[in-house]
DNA sequence: TCCATATTTCAATATTCCTTGAATAATTGA
DNA sequence: TCAATTATTCAAGGAATATTGAAATATGGA
C-alpha cells in the first residue's frame, strides 16, 4: 500500500457514518450485511448509506455481491490489514526501538524486527 | 482509544499535506522538525503548514516544543500506535482466524490470540 | 529598546464533502 | 408483464475544510 492508497483509506474512515459502517461489517464477518439493513440499523436514508458505501468501495475497504434483490456488503479485511501495516511501517520508520516506549500492547512493529539499541541522537 | 478519537485521527491523516507531515516527522524521530523547515521542505506557505500542524495537534498525533525562536514538532508515536491497535481490534473483531488469509506480514492480530478453527458460517 | 526571525491568527475566498428527496434501475414473485 | 422490493444515481442546497495574504505575537540578539 502506497501513500496514495493510504490517503484514500484514511479519507474513507474519517467520516463518522463510514467508520461505523466499516465496524459493523467487520463484526458481521464474511457473511456481510445488505445495504438496506445497514441503513435500518443506523437510522439513515437509503441514499445516504449508498453514498457512503460507494465511498468505502472506492477506497477498497469493502466489497459487495448481489444476493437476490439485496446487495450485500462485506468488510475488506485485506485492505484494513494493509492499512495497519502501512501505519506500523510509518510508526517504526528508522526508529524501531521507539515502539518499546509506546504501550504495553506491542502495537507497533513485530518484536522480532526490533533492533537492540538504535542510538538516536537528538 | 475510542471511536471518537480514532475518527479524529483518521480525519487528521486524511489530508495529503498532513499525512506527508506526519511521515516526515516519524522519519525525523524524537529530534523533531521546526515548523519553518517543514514548510520549506514541502514548498508550502508558513500559514498553511501552521494550519495543518494545528489540526494534527488537535488530533493528538504530534507534539511541539519551543526551541529558541523555532517551534519544533515531533510525531506522536503513542497515538499512532494506538491507532494501529484500534484498527487491529476492528480487523479481528469476532473473527480472529481471518487474519491468516490476509497477507504474509502478520499485520493483523498477534498470532498468540488466534483461535484454531473459528467456524464462520457464510 | 529596536529590529529581524519564526510562527500563528485572522478574514475572505475557494473547494470539497454531506445530506436530502425525487427519479431511475434491477430483481423477484404473482 | 405488472407491481413490489431493494438499491443506486442525480441535482440542489448546506456545511465543513483548505488556501491565501496580511496582520499580530513571541523570541533573541545588537
PDB file of C-alpha atoms (C1' of nucleotides) in Angstrom:
ATOM      1  CA  UNK A   1       0.000   0.000   0.000  1.00  0.00           C
ATOM      2  CA  UNK A   2       1.432   3.334  -1.040  1.00  0.00           C
ATOM      3  CA  UNK A   3       0.756   6.765   0.422  1.00  0.00           C
ATOM      4  CA  UNK A   4      -1.915   7.429  -2.152  1.00  0.00           C
ATOM      5  CA  UNK A   5      -3.934   4.386  -1.223  1.00  0.00           C
ATOM      6  CA  UNK A   6      -3.459   5.022   2.465  1.00  0.00           C
ATOM      7  CA  UNK A   7      -4.733   8.560   1.998  1.00  0.00           C
ATOM      8  CA  UNK A   8      -7.794   7.210   0.274  1.00  0.00           C
ATOM      9  CA  UNK A   9      -8.392   4.744   3.098  1.00  0.00           C
ATOM     10  CA  UNK A  10      -7.930   7.382   5.787  1.00  0.00           C
ATOM     11  CA  UNK A  11     -10.348   9.694   3.986  1.00  0.00           C
ATOM     12  CA  UNK A  12     -12.905   6.951   3.842  1.00  0.00           C
ATOM     13  CA  UNK A  13     -12.520   6.191   7.530  1.00  0.00           C
ATOM     14  CA  UNK A  14     -12.548   9.821   8.567  1.00  0.00           C
ATOM     15  CA  UNK A  15     -16.301  10.121   8.469  1.00  0.00           C
ATOM     16  CA  UNK A  16     -18.474   9.045  11.364  1.00  0.00           C
ATOM     17  CA  UNK A  17     -21.071   7.154   9.362  1.00  0.00           C
ATOM     18  CA  UNK A  18     -18.477   5.356   7.282  1.00  0.00           C
ATOM     19  CA  UNK A  19     -16.335   4.353  10.229  1.00  0.00           C
ATOM     20  CA  UNK A  20     -19.443   2.915  11.884  1.00  0.00           C
ATOM     21  CA  UNK A  21     -20.375   1.025   8.741  1.00  0.00           C
ATOM     22  CA  UNK A  22     -16.911  -0.488   8.494  1.00  0.00           C
ATOM     23  CA  UNK A  23     -17.005  -1.574  12.112  1.00  0.00           C
ATOM     24  CA  UNK A  24     -20.449  -3.068  11.658  1.00  0.00           C
ATOM     25  CA  UNK A  25     -19.232  -5.011   8.637  1.00  0.00           C
ATOM     26  CA  UNK A  26     -16.117  -6.204  10.425  1.00  0.00           C
ATOM     27  CA  UNK A  27     -18.205  -7.527  13.275  1.00  0.00           C
ATOM     28  CA  UNK A  28     -20.640  -9.107  10.825  1.00  0.00           C
ATOM     29  CA  UNK A  29     -17.868 -11.120   9.245  1.00  0.00           C
ATOM     30  CA  UNK A  30     -17.667 -12.626   5.755  1.00  0.00           C
ATOM     31  CA  UNK A  31     -21.404 -13.141   5.718  1.00  0.00           C
ATOM     32  CA  UNK A  32     -21.826  -9.402   5.271  1.00  0.00           C
ATOM     33  CA  UNK A  33     -24.823  -7.113   5.648  1.00  0.00           C
ATOM     34  CA  UNK A  34     -27.278  -5.909   2.963  1.00  0.00           C
ATOM     35  CA  UNK A  35     -27.382  -2.183   2.243  1.00  0.00           C
ATOM     36  CA  UNK A  36     -30.943  -1.884   3.490  1.00  0.00           C
ATOM     37  CA  UNK A  37     -30.111  -3.484   6.801  1.00  0.00           C
ATOM     38  CA  UNK A  38     -27.212  -1.124   7.294  1.00  0.00           C
ATOM     39  CA  UNK A  39     -29.494   1.846   6.673  1.00  0.00           C
ATOM     40  CA  UNK A  40     -32.103   0.435   9.020  1.00  0.00           C
ATOM     41  CA  UNK A  41     -29.696  -0.278  11.855  1.00  0.00           C
ATOM     42  CA  UNK A  42     -28.135   3.141  11.594  1.00  0.00           C
ATOM     43  CA  UNK A  43     -31.337   5.058  11.050  1.00  0.00           C
ATOM     44  CA  UNK A  44     -30.157   6.601   7.833  1.00  0.00           C
ATOM     45  CA  UNK A  45     -31.764   7.111   4.452  1.00  0.00           C
ATOM     46  CA  UNK A  46     -31.036   4.540   1.779  1.00  0.00           C
ATOM     47  CA  UNK A  47     -29.441   7.105  -0.489  1.00  0.00           C
ATOM     48  CA  UNK A  48     -27.199   8.405   2.213  1.00  0.00           C
ATOM     49  CA  UNK A  49     -25.931   4.946   3.083  1.00  0.00           C
ATOM     50  CA  UNK A  50     -25.467   4.211  -0.583  1.00  0.00           C
ATOM     51  CA  UNK A  51     -23.367   7.338  -0.938  1.00  0.00           C
ATOM     52  CA  UNK A  52     -21.075   6.273   1.885  1.00  0.00           C
ATOM     53  CA  UNK A  53     -20.877   2.671   0.720  1.00  0.00           C
ATOM     54  CA  UNK A  54     -19.709   3.890  -2.656  1.00  0.00           C
ATOM     55  CA  UNK A  55     -17.049   5.944  -0.951  1.00  0.00           C
ATOM     56  CA  UNK A  56     -15.836   2.961   1.068  1.00  0.00           C
ATOM     57  CA  UNK A  57     -15.850   0.808  -2.025  1.00  0.00           C
ATOM     58  CA  UNK A  58     -13.819   3.370  -3.924  1.00  0.00           C
ATOM     59  CA  UNK A  59     -11.235   3.208  -1.153  1.00  0.00           C
ATOM     60  CA  UNK A  60     -11.195  -0.563  -1.441  1.00  0.00           C
ATOM     61  CA  UNK A  61     -12.278  -1.038   2.152  1.00  0.00           C
ATOM     62  CA  UNK A  62     -15.389  -3.081   1.420  1.00  0.00           C
ATOM     63  CA  UNK A  63     -16.671  -5.407  -1.265  1.00  0.00           C
ATOM     64  CA  UNK A  64     -20.137  -6.240  -2.447  1.00  0.00           C
ATOM     65  CA  UNK A  65     -22.153  -9.036  -4.002  1.00  0.00           C
ATOM     66  CA  UNK A  66     -25.713  -9.271  -5.135  1.00  0.00           C
ATOM     67  CA  UNK A  67     -27.892 -11.732  -3.334  1.00  0.00           C
ATOM     68  CA  UNK A  68     -31.320 -11.758  -4.882  1.00  0.00           C
ATOM     69  CA  UNK A  69     -32.678  -8.225  -4.587  1.00  0.00           C
ATOM     70  CA  UNK A  70     -30.226  -7.197  -1.928  1.00  0.00           C
ATOM     71  CA  UNK A  71     -26.681  -6.068  -2.315  1.00  0.00           C
ATOM     72  CA  UNK A  72     -24.633  -7.497   0.491  1.00  0.00           C
ATOM     73  CA  UNK A  73     -21.557  -5.660   1.691  1.00  0.00           C
ATOM     74  CA  UNK A  74     -18.549  -7.179   3.420  1.00  0.00           C
ATOM     75  CA  UNK A  75     -15.519  -5.676   5.140  1.00  0.00           C
ATOM     76  CA  UNK A  76     -12.301  -5.720   3.170  1.00  0.00           C
ATOM     77  CA  UNK A  77     -10.088  -7.387   5.723  1.00  0.00           C
ATOM     78  CA  UNK A  78      -7.141  -7.348   3.359  1.00  0.00           C
ATOM     79  CA  UNK A  79      -7.262  -3.605   2.902  1.00  0.00           C
ATOM     80  CA  UNK A  80      -7.681  -2.990   6.613  1.00  0.00           C
ATOM     81  CA  UNK A  81      -4.697  -5.185   7.350  1.00  0.00           C
ATOM     82  CA  UNK A  82      -2.642  -3.363   4.752  1.00  0.00           C
ATOM     83  CA  UNK A  83      -3.534  -0.091   6.394  1.00  0.00           C
ATOM     84  CA  UNK A  84      -2.318  -1.461   9.699  1.00  0.00           C
ATOM     85  CA  UNK A  85       0.921  -2.447   8.031  1.00  0.00           C
ATOM     86  CA  UNK A  86       1.262   0.989   6.482  1.00  0.00           C
ATOM     87  CA  UNK A  87       0.802   2.636   9.859  1.00  0.00           C
ATOM     88  CA  UNK A  88       3.245   0.291  11.516  1.00  0.00           C
ATOM     89  CA  UNK A  89       5.887   0.968   8.929  1.00  0.00           C
ATOM     90  CA  UNK A  90       5.439   4.654   9.482  1.00  0.00           C
ATOM     91  CA  UNK A  91       5.440   4.259  13.192  1.00  0.00           C
ATOM     92  CA  UNK A  92       8.728   2.409  13.118  1.00  0.00           C
ATOM     93  CA  UNK A  93      10.441   4.102  10.203  1.00  0.00           C
ATOM     94  CA  UNK A  94      14.088   4.421  11.046  1.00  0.00           C
ATOM     95  CA  UNK A  95      13.406   4.224  14.771  1.00  0.00           C
ATOM     96  CA  UNK A  96      12.496   0.672  15.682  1.00  0.00           C
ATOM     97  CA  UNK A  97      13.184   0.944  19.382  1.00  0.00           C
ATOM     98  CA  UNK A  98      10.651   3.639  19.881  1.00  0.00           C
ATOM     99  CA  UNK A  99       7.955   1.023  19.976  1.00  0.00           C
ATOM    100  CA  UNK A 100       9.122  -0.194  23.354  1.00  0.00           C
ATOM    101  CA  UNK A 101       8.110   3.025  24.989  1.00  0.00           C
ATOM    102  CA  UNK A 102       4.801   3.140  23.247  1.00  0.00           C
ATOM    103  CA  UNK A 103       2.462   0.950  25.213  1.00  0.00           C
ATOM    104  CA  UNK A 104       2.060  -2.496  26.655  1.00  0.00           C
ATOM    105  CA  UNK A 105       0.374  -3.957  23.632  1.00  0.00           C
ATOM    106  CA  UNK A 106       3.160  -4.393  21.140  1.00  0.00           C
ATOM    107  CA  UNK A 107       1.013  -2.458  18.758  1.00  0.00           C
ATOM    108  CA  UNK A 108       3.869  -1.243  16.670  1.00  0.00           C
ATOM    109  CA  UNK A 109       6.438  -3.409  14.931  1.00  0.00           C
ATOM    110  CA  UNK A 110       6.745  -7.137  15.453  1.00  0.00           C
ATOM    111  CA  UNK A 111       9.166  -7.812  18.264  1.00  0.00           C
ATOM    112  CA  UNK A 112      11.404  -9.869  16.023  1.00  0.00           C
ATOM    113  CA  UNK A 113      12.222  -6.814  13.965  1.00  0.00           C
ATOM    114  CA  UNK A 114      13.416  -4.721  16.846  1.00  0.00           C
ATOM    115  CA  UNK A 115      16.994  -3.644  16.987  1.00  0.00           C
ATOM    116  CA  UNK A 116      18.722  -3.906  20.330  1.00  0.00           C
ATOM    117  CA  UNK A 117      19.992  -0.372  20.733  1.00  0.00           C
ATOM    118  CA  UNK A 118      19.302   2.037  17.940  1.00  0.00           C
ATOM    119  CA  UNK A 119      21.147   5.119  19.108  1.00  0.00           C
ATOM    120  CA  UNK A 120      19.075   8.105  18.203  1.00  0.00           C
ATOM    121  CA  UNK A 121      20.865  11.398  18.521  1.00  0.00           C
ATOM    122  CA  UNK A 122      18.580  14.243  19.472  1.00  0.00           C
TER     123      UNK A 122
ATOM    124  CA  UNK B   1      -8.623   4.751  22.005  1.00  0.00           C
ATOM    125  CA  UNK B   2     -12.341   5.019  21.381  1.00  0.00           C
ATOM    126  CA  UNK B   3     -14.162   5.514  18.111  1.00  0.00           C
ATOM    127  CA  UNK B   4     -14.277   9.231  18.643  1.00  0.00           C
ATOM    128  CA  UNK B   5     -10.537   9.584  18.966  1.00  0.00           C
ATOM    129  CA  UNK B   6      -9.930   7.239  16.063  1.00  0.00           C
ATOM    130  CA  UNK B   7     -12.237   9.327  13.937  1.00  0.00           C
ATOM    131  CA  UNK B   8     -10.285  12.425  14.843  1.00  0.00           C
ATOM    132  CA  UNK B   9      -7.017  10.701  13.964  1.00  0.00           C
ATOM    133  CA  UNK B  10      -8.339   9.417  10.650  1.00  0.00           C
ATOM    134  CA  UNK B  11      -9.605  12.884   9.773  1.00  0.00           C
ATOM    135  CA  UNK B  12      -6.228  14.332  10.502  1.00  0.00           C
ATOM    136  CA  UNK B  13      -4.488  11.740   8.368  1.00  0.00           C
ATOM    137  CA  UNK B  14      -6.959  12.045   5.527  1.00  0.00           C
ATOM    138  CA  UNK B  15      -5.334  15.106   4.049  1.00  0.00           C
ATOM    139  CA  UNK B  16      -2.367  14.867   1.718  1.00  0.00           C
ATOM    140  CA  UNK B  17      -0.274  17.578   3.319  1.00  0.00           C
ATOM    141  CA  UNK B  18      -0.929  16.329   6.821  1.00  0.00           C
ATOM    142  CA  UNK B  19      -0.152  12.718   6.020  1.00  0.00           C
ATOM    143  CA  UNK B  20       3.134  13.847   4.499  1.00  0.00           C
ATOM    144  CA  UNK B  21       3.952  15.946   7.539  1.00  0.00           C
ATOM    145  CA  UNK B  22       3.315  13.032   9.871  1.00  0.00           C
ATOM    146  CA  UNK B  23       5.513  10.756   7.809  1.00  0.00           C
ATOM    147  CA  UNK B  24       8.261  13.357   7.730  1.00  0.00           C
ATOM    148  CA  UNK B  25       8.094  13.693  11.496  1.00  0.00           C
ATOM    149  CA  UNK B  26       8.103   9.944  12.020  1.00  0.00           C
ATOM    150  CA  UNK B  27      11.222   9.610   9.922  1.00  0.00           C
ATOM    151  CA  UNK B  28      12.801  12.551  11.718  1.00  0.00           C
ATOM    152  CA  UNK B  29      12.411  10.825  15.052  1.00  0.00           C
ATOM    153  CA  UNK B  30      12.256  12.329  18.546  1.00  0.00           C
ATOM    154  CA  UNK B  31      14.523  15.151  17.464  1.00  0.00           C
ATOM    155  CA  UNK B  32      11.619  16.626  15.504  1.00  0.00           C
ATOM    156  CA  UNK B  33      11.467  19.295  12.807  1.00  0.00           C
ATOM    157  CA  UNK B  34      10.809  23.042  13.178  1.00  0.00           C
ATOM    158  CA  UNK B  35       7.666  24.418  11.527  1.00  0.00           C
ATOM    159  CA  UNK B  36       9.670  26.556   9.160  1.00  0.00           C
ATOM    160  CA  UNK B  37      11.700  23.606   7.936  1.00  0.00           C
ATOM    161  CA  UNK B  38       8.560  21.617   7.290  1.00  0.00           C
ATOM    162  CA  UNK B  39       7.149  24.451   5.207  1.00  0.00           C
ATOM    163  CA  UNK B  40      10.419  24.798   3.337  1.00  0.00           C
ATOM    164  CA  UNK B  41      10.784  21.107   2.551  1.00  0.00           C
ATOM    165  CA  UNK B  42       7.214  20.840   1.373  1.00  0.00           C
ATOM    166  CA  UNK B  43       7.111  24.103  -0.532  1.00  0.00           C
ATOM    167  CA  UNK B  44       4.151  25.420   1.376  1.00  0.00           C
ATOM    168  CA  UNK B  45       3.352  28.744   2.958  1.00  0.00           C
ATOM    169  CA  UNK B  46       4.064  29.116   6.657  1.00  0.00           C
ATOM    170  CA  UNK B  47       0.445  29.818   7.441  1.00  0.00           C
ATOM    171  CA  UNK B  48      -0.765  26.808   5.572  1.00  0.00           C
ATOM    172  CA  UNK B  49       1.623  24.487   7.368  1.00  0.00           C
ATOM    173  CA  UNK B  50       0.672  26.093  10.640  1.00  0.00           C
ATOM    174  CA  UNK B  51      -2.971  25.385   9.915  1.00  0.00           C
ATOM    175  CA  UNK B  52      -2.288  21.717   9.300  1.00  0.00           C
ATOM    176  CA  UNK B  53       0.034  21.374  12.278  1.00  0.00           C
ATOM    177  CA  UNK B  54      -2.705  22.707  14.483  1.00  0.00           C
ATOM    178  CA  UNK B  55      -5.060  20.127  13.060  1.00  0.00           C
ATOM    179  CA  UNK B  56      -2.602  17.306  13.731  1.00  0.00           C
ATOM    180  CA  UNK B  57      -2.014  18.594  17.211  1.00  0.00           C
ATOM    181  CA  UNK B  58      -5.721  18.711  17.896  1.00  0.00           C
ATOM    182  CA  UNK B  59      -5.912  15.037  16.921  1.00  0.00           C
ATOM    183  CA  UNK B  60      -3.074  14.289  19.295  1.00  0.00           C
ATOM    184  CA  UNK B  61      -0.860  12.939  16.542  1.00  0.00           C
ATOM    185  CA  UNK B  62       2.041  15.320  17.093  1.00  0.00           C
ATOM    186  CA  UNK B  63       3.551  17.313  19.903  1.00  0.00           C
ATOM    187  CA  UNK B  64       5.531  20.518  19.987  1.00  0.00           C
ATOM    188  CA  UNK B  65       8.159  22.313  21.980  1.00  0.00           C
ATOM    189  CA  UNK B  66       9.711  25.715  21.644  1.00  0.00           C
ATOM    190  CA  UNK B  67      13.394  25.776  20.938  1.00  0.00           C
ATOM    191  CA  UNK B  68      14.583  29.347  20.847  1.00  0.00           C
ATOM    192  CA  UNK B  69      12.631  31.082  18.106  1.00  0.00           C
ATOM    193  CA  UNK B  70      11.530  27.879  16.449  1.00  0.00           C
ATOM    194  CA  UNK B  71       8.708  25.594  17.369  1.00  0.00           C
ATOM    195  CA  UNK B  72       9.818  22.030  16.883  1.00  0.00           C
ATOM    196  CA  UNK B  73       7.259  19.368  16.093  1.00  0.00           C
ATOM    197  CA  UNK B  74       7.564  15.655  16.808  1.00  0.00           C
ATOM    198  CA  UNK B  75       5.492  12.665  15.813  1.00  0.00           C
ATOM    199  CA  UNK B  76       3.201  11.274  18.465  1.00  0.00           C
ATOM    200  CA  UNK B  77       4.304   7.674  18.372  1.00  0.00           C
ATOM    201  CA  UNK B  78       1.928   6.746  21.166  1.00  0.00           C
ATOM    202  CA  UNK B  79      -1.112   7.979  19.301  1.00  0.00           C
ATOM    203  CA  UNK B  80      -0.016   6.299  16.080  1.00  0.00           C
ATOM    204  CA  UNK B  81       0.479   3.032  17.903  1.00  0.00           C
ATOM    205  CA  UNK B  82      -2.930   3.343  19.495  1.00  0.00           C
ATOM    206  CA  UNK B  83      -4.452   3.865  16.093  1.00  0.00           C
ATOM    207  CA  UNK B  84      -2.782   0.681  14.898  1.00  0.00           C
ATOM    208  CA  UNK B  85      -4.244  -1.121  17.884  1.00  0.00           C
ATOM    209  CA  UNK B  86      -7.678   0.304  17.158  1.00  0.00           C
ATOM    210  CA  UNK B  87      -7.501  -0.879  13.571  1.00  0.00           C
ATOM    211  CA  UNK B  88      -6.280  -4.298  14.598  1.00  0.00           C
ATOM    212  CA  UNK B  89      -9.097  -4.727  17.051  1.00  0.00           C
ATOM    213  CA  UNK B  90     -11.550  -3.833  14.351  1.00  0.00           C
ATOM    214  CA  UNK B  91      -9.897  -6.044  11.851  1.00  0.00           C
ATOM    215  CA  UNK B  92     -10.074  -9.016  14.156  1.00  0.00           C
ATOM    216  CA  UNK B  93     -13.334  -8.334  15.942  1.00  0.00           C
ATOM    217  CA  UNK B  94     -15.097 -11.628  16.408  1.00  0.00           C
ATOM    218  CA  UNK B  95     -13.206 -13.244  13.564  1.00  0.00           C
ATOM    219  CA  UNK B  96      -9.650 -13.905  14.619  1.00  0.00           C
ATOM    220  CA  UNK B  97      -8.803 -16.505  12.014  1.00  0.00           C
ATOM    221  CA  UNK B  98      -9.449 -14.157   9.164  1.00  0.00           C
ATOM    222  CA  UNK B  99      -6.040 -12.696   9.675  1.00  0.00           C
ATOM    223  CA  UNK B 100      -4.395 -15.831   8.321  1.00  0.00           C
ATOM    224  CA  UNK B 101      -5.766 -15.182   4.891  1.00  0.00           C
ATOM    225  CA  UNK B 102      -4.816 -11.549   4.958  1.00  0.00           C
ATOM    226  CA  UNK B 103      -1.200 -11.384   3.956  1.00  0.00           C
ATOM    227  CA  UNK B 104       2.202 -12.700   4.778  1.00  0.00           C
ATOM    228  CA  UNK B 105       3.048  -9.962   7.201  1.00  0.00           C
ATOM    229  CA  UNK B 106       1.069 -10.825  10.266  1.00  0.00           C
ATOM    230  CA  UNK B 107      -0.315  -7.342  10.080  1.00  0.00           C
ATOM    231  CA  UNK B 108      -3.472  -8.123  11.938  1.00  0.00           C
ATOM    232  CA  UNK B 109      -3.767  -9.694  15.365  1.00  0.00           C
ATOM    233  CA  UNK B 110      -0.875 -11.185  17.299  1.00  0.00           C
ATOM    234  CA  UNK B 111      -0.543 -14.872  16.441  1.00  0.00           C
ATOM    235  CA  UNK B 112      -0.965 -15.873  20.049  1.00  0.00           C
ATOM    236  CA  UNK B 113      -4.516 -14.658  20.031  1.00  0.00           C
ATOM    237  CA  UNK B 114      -5.593 -16.757  17.091  1.00  0.00           C
ATOM    238  CA  UNK B 115      -8.189 -19.436  17.547  1.00  0.00           C
ATOM    239  CA  UNK B 116      -7.554 -22.735  15.824  1.00  0.00           C
ATOM    240  CA  UNK B 117     -10.748 -23.126  13.841  1.00  0.00           C
ATOM    241  CA  UNK B 118     -13.316 -20.388  14.196  1.00  0.00           C
ATOM    242  CA  UNK B 119     -16.138 -21.766  12.125  1.00  0.00           C
ATOM    243  CA  UNK B 120     -17.674 -18.868  10.283  1.00  0.00           C
ATOM    244  CA  UNK B 121     -20.910 -19.698   8.535  1.00  0.00           C
ATOM    245  CA  UNK B 122     -21.493 -17.680   5.394  1.00  0.00           C
TER     246      UNK B 122
ATOM    247  C1'  DT C   1      14.796  49.008  23.313  1.00  0.00           C
ATOM    248  C1'  DC C   2      14.646  48.009  18.440  1.00  0.00           C
ATOM    249  C1'  DC C   3      14.925  45.035  14.666  1.00  0.00           C
ATOM    250  C1'  DA C   4      14.927  40.581  12.467  1.00  0.00           C
ATOM    251  C1'  DT C   5      13.281  35.939  12.723  1.00  0.00           C
ATOM    252  C1'  DA C   6       9.822  32.288  13.327  1.00  0.00           C
ATOM    253  C1'  DT C   7       5.347  31.242  13.730  1.00  0.00           C
ATOM    254  C1'  DT C   8       0.485  31.815  14.478  1.00  0.00           C
ATOM    255  C1'  DT C   9      -4.017  34.028  13.818  1.00  0.00           C
ATOM    256  C1'  DC C  10      -7.479  36.112  11.159  1.00  0.00           C
ATOM    257  C1'  DA C  11     -10.700  37.090   7.396  1.00  0.00           C
ATOM    258  C1'  DA C  12     -12.007  36.095   2.866  1.00  0.00           C
ATOM    259  C1'  DT C  13     -12.366  33.002  -0.814  1.00  0.00           C
ATOM    260  C1'  DA C  14     -12.386  28.659  -2.924  1.00  0.00           C
ATOM    261  C1'  DT C  15     -13.107  23.952  -2.714  1.00  0.00           C
ATOM    262  C1'  DT C  16     -14.686  19.751  -1.220  1.00  0.00           C
ATOM    263  C1'  DC C  17     -17.920  16.942   1.190  1.00  0.00           C
ATOM    264  C1'  DC C  18     -22.505  15.645   3.115  1.00  0.00           C
ATOM    265  C1'  DT C  19     -27.484  15.346   3.102  1.00  0.00           C
ATOM    266  C1'  DT C  20     -31.988  15.271   1.083  1.00  0.00           C
ATOM    267  C1'  DG C  21     -35.643  13.878  -1.815  1.00  0.00           C
ATOM    268  C1'  DA C  22     -37.024  12.603  -6.327  1.00  0.00           C
ATOM    269  C1'  DA C  23     -36.078   9.833 -10.254  1.00  0.00           C
ATOM    270  C1'  DT C  24     -34.039   5.633 -12.183  1.00  0.00           C
ATOM    271  C1'  DA C  25     -32.513   0.698 -12.401  1.00  0.00           C
ATOM    272  C1'  DA C  26     -32.548  -4.238 -11.232  1.00  0.00           C
ATOM    273  C1'  DT C  27     -34.758  -8.291  -9.326  1.00  0.00           C
ATOM    274  C1'  DT C  28     -38.425 -11.347  -7.894  1.00  0.00           C
ATOM    275  C1'  DG C  29     -42.999 -13.164  -7.363  1.00  0.00           C
ATOM    276  C1'  DA C  30     -47.946 -13.010  -8.603  1.00  0.00           C
TER     277       DA C  30
ATOM    278  C1'  DT D   1     -45.963  -8.473 -17.686  1.00  0.00           C
ATOM    279  C1'  DC D   2     -47.109  -5.740 -13.520  1.00  0.00           C
ATOM    280  C1'  DA D   3     -46.328  -4.472  -9.052  1.00  0.00           C
ATOM    281  C1'  DA D   4     -43.454  -4.575  -5.052  1.00  0.00           C
ATOM    282  C1'  DT D   5     -38.899  -4.554  -3.174  1.00  0.00           C
ATOM    283  C1'  DT D   6     -34.148  -3.079  -2.898  1.00  0.00           C
ATOM    284  C1'  DA D   7     -30.675  -0.023  -4.201  1.00  0.00           C
ATOM    285  C1'  DT D   8     -28.324   3.490  -6.830  1.00  0.00           C
ATOM    286  C1'  DT D   9     -27.942   7.956  -9.162  1.00  0.00           C
ATOM    287  C1'  DC D  10     -28.699  12.720  -9.667  1.00  0.00           C
ATOM    288  C1'  DA D  11     -29.196  17.637  -8.647  1.00  0.00           C
ATOM    289  C1'  DA D  12     -29.530  21.141  -5.256  1.00  0.00           C
ATOM    290  C1'  DG D  13     -28.539  23.220  -1.055  1.00  0.00           C
ATOM    291  C1'  DG D  14     -25.963  23.480   3.105  1.00  0.00           C
ATOM    292  C1'  DA D  15     -21.906  22.539   5.940  1.00  0.00           C
ATOM    293  C1'  DA D  16     -17.278  21.779   6.734  1.00  0.00           C
ATOM    294  C1'  DT D  17     -12.309  22.307   5.116  1.00  0.00           C
ATOM    295  C1'  DA D  18      -8.425  24.264   2.736  1.00  0.00           C
ATOM    296  C1'  DT D  19      -5.760  28.119   0.897  1.00  0.00           C
ATOM    297  C1'  DT D  20      -4.111  32.789   0.713  1.00  0.00           C
ATOM    298  C1'  DG D  21      -2.076  37.008   2.162  1.00  0.00           C
ATOM    299  C1'  DA D  22      -1.955  40.406   5.660  1.00  0.00           C
ATOM    300  C1'  DA D  23      -1.653  41.433  10.491  1.00  0.00           C
ATOM    301  C1'  DA D  24      -0.364  40.024  15.101  1.00  0.00           C
ATOM    302  C1'  DT D  25       2.595  37.592  18.626  1.00  0.00           C
ATOM    303  C1'  DA D  26       6.782  35.874  20.677  1.00  0.00           C
ATOM    304  C1'  DT D  27      11.796  35.355  20.870  1.00  0.00           C
ATOM    305  C1'  DG D  28      16.616  36.551  20.738  1.00  0.00           C
ATOM    306  C1'  DG D  29      20.420  39.436  19.587  1.00  0.00           C
ATOM    307  C1'  DA D  30      22.573  44.110  18.599  1.00  0.00           C
TER     308       DA D  30
END
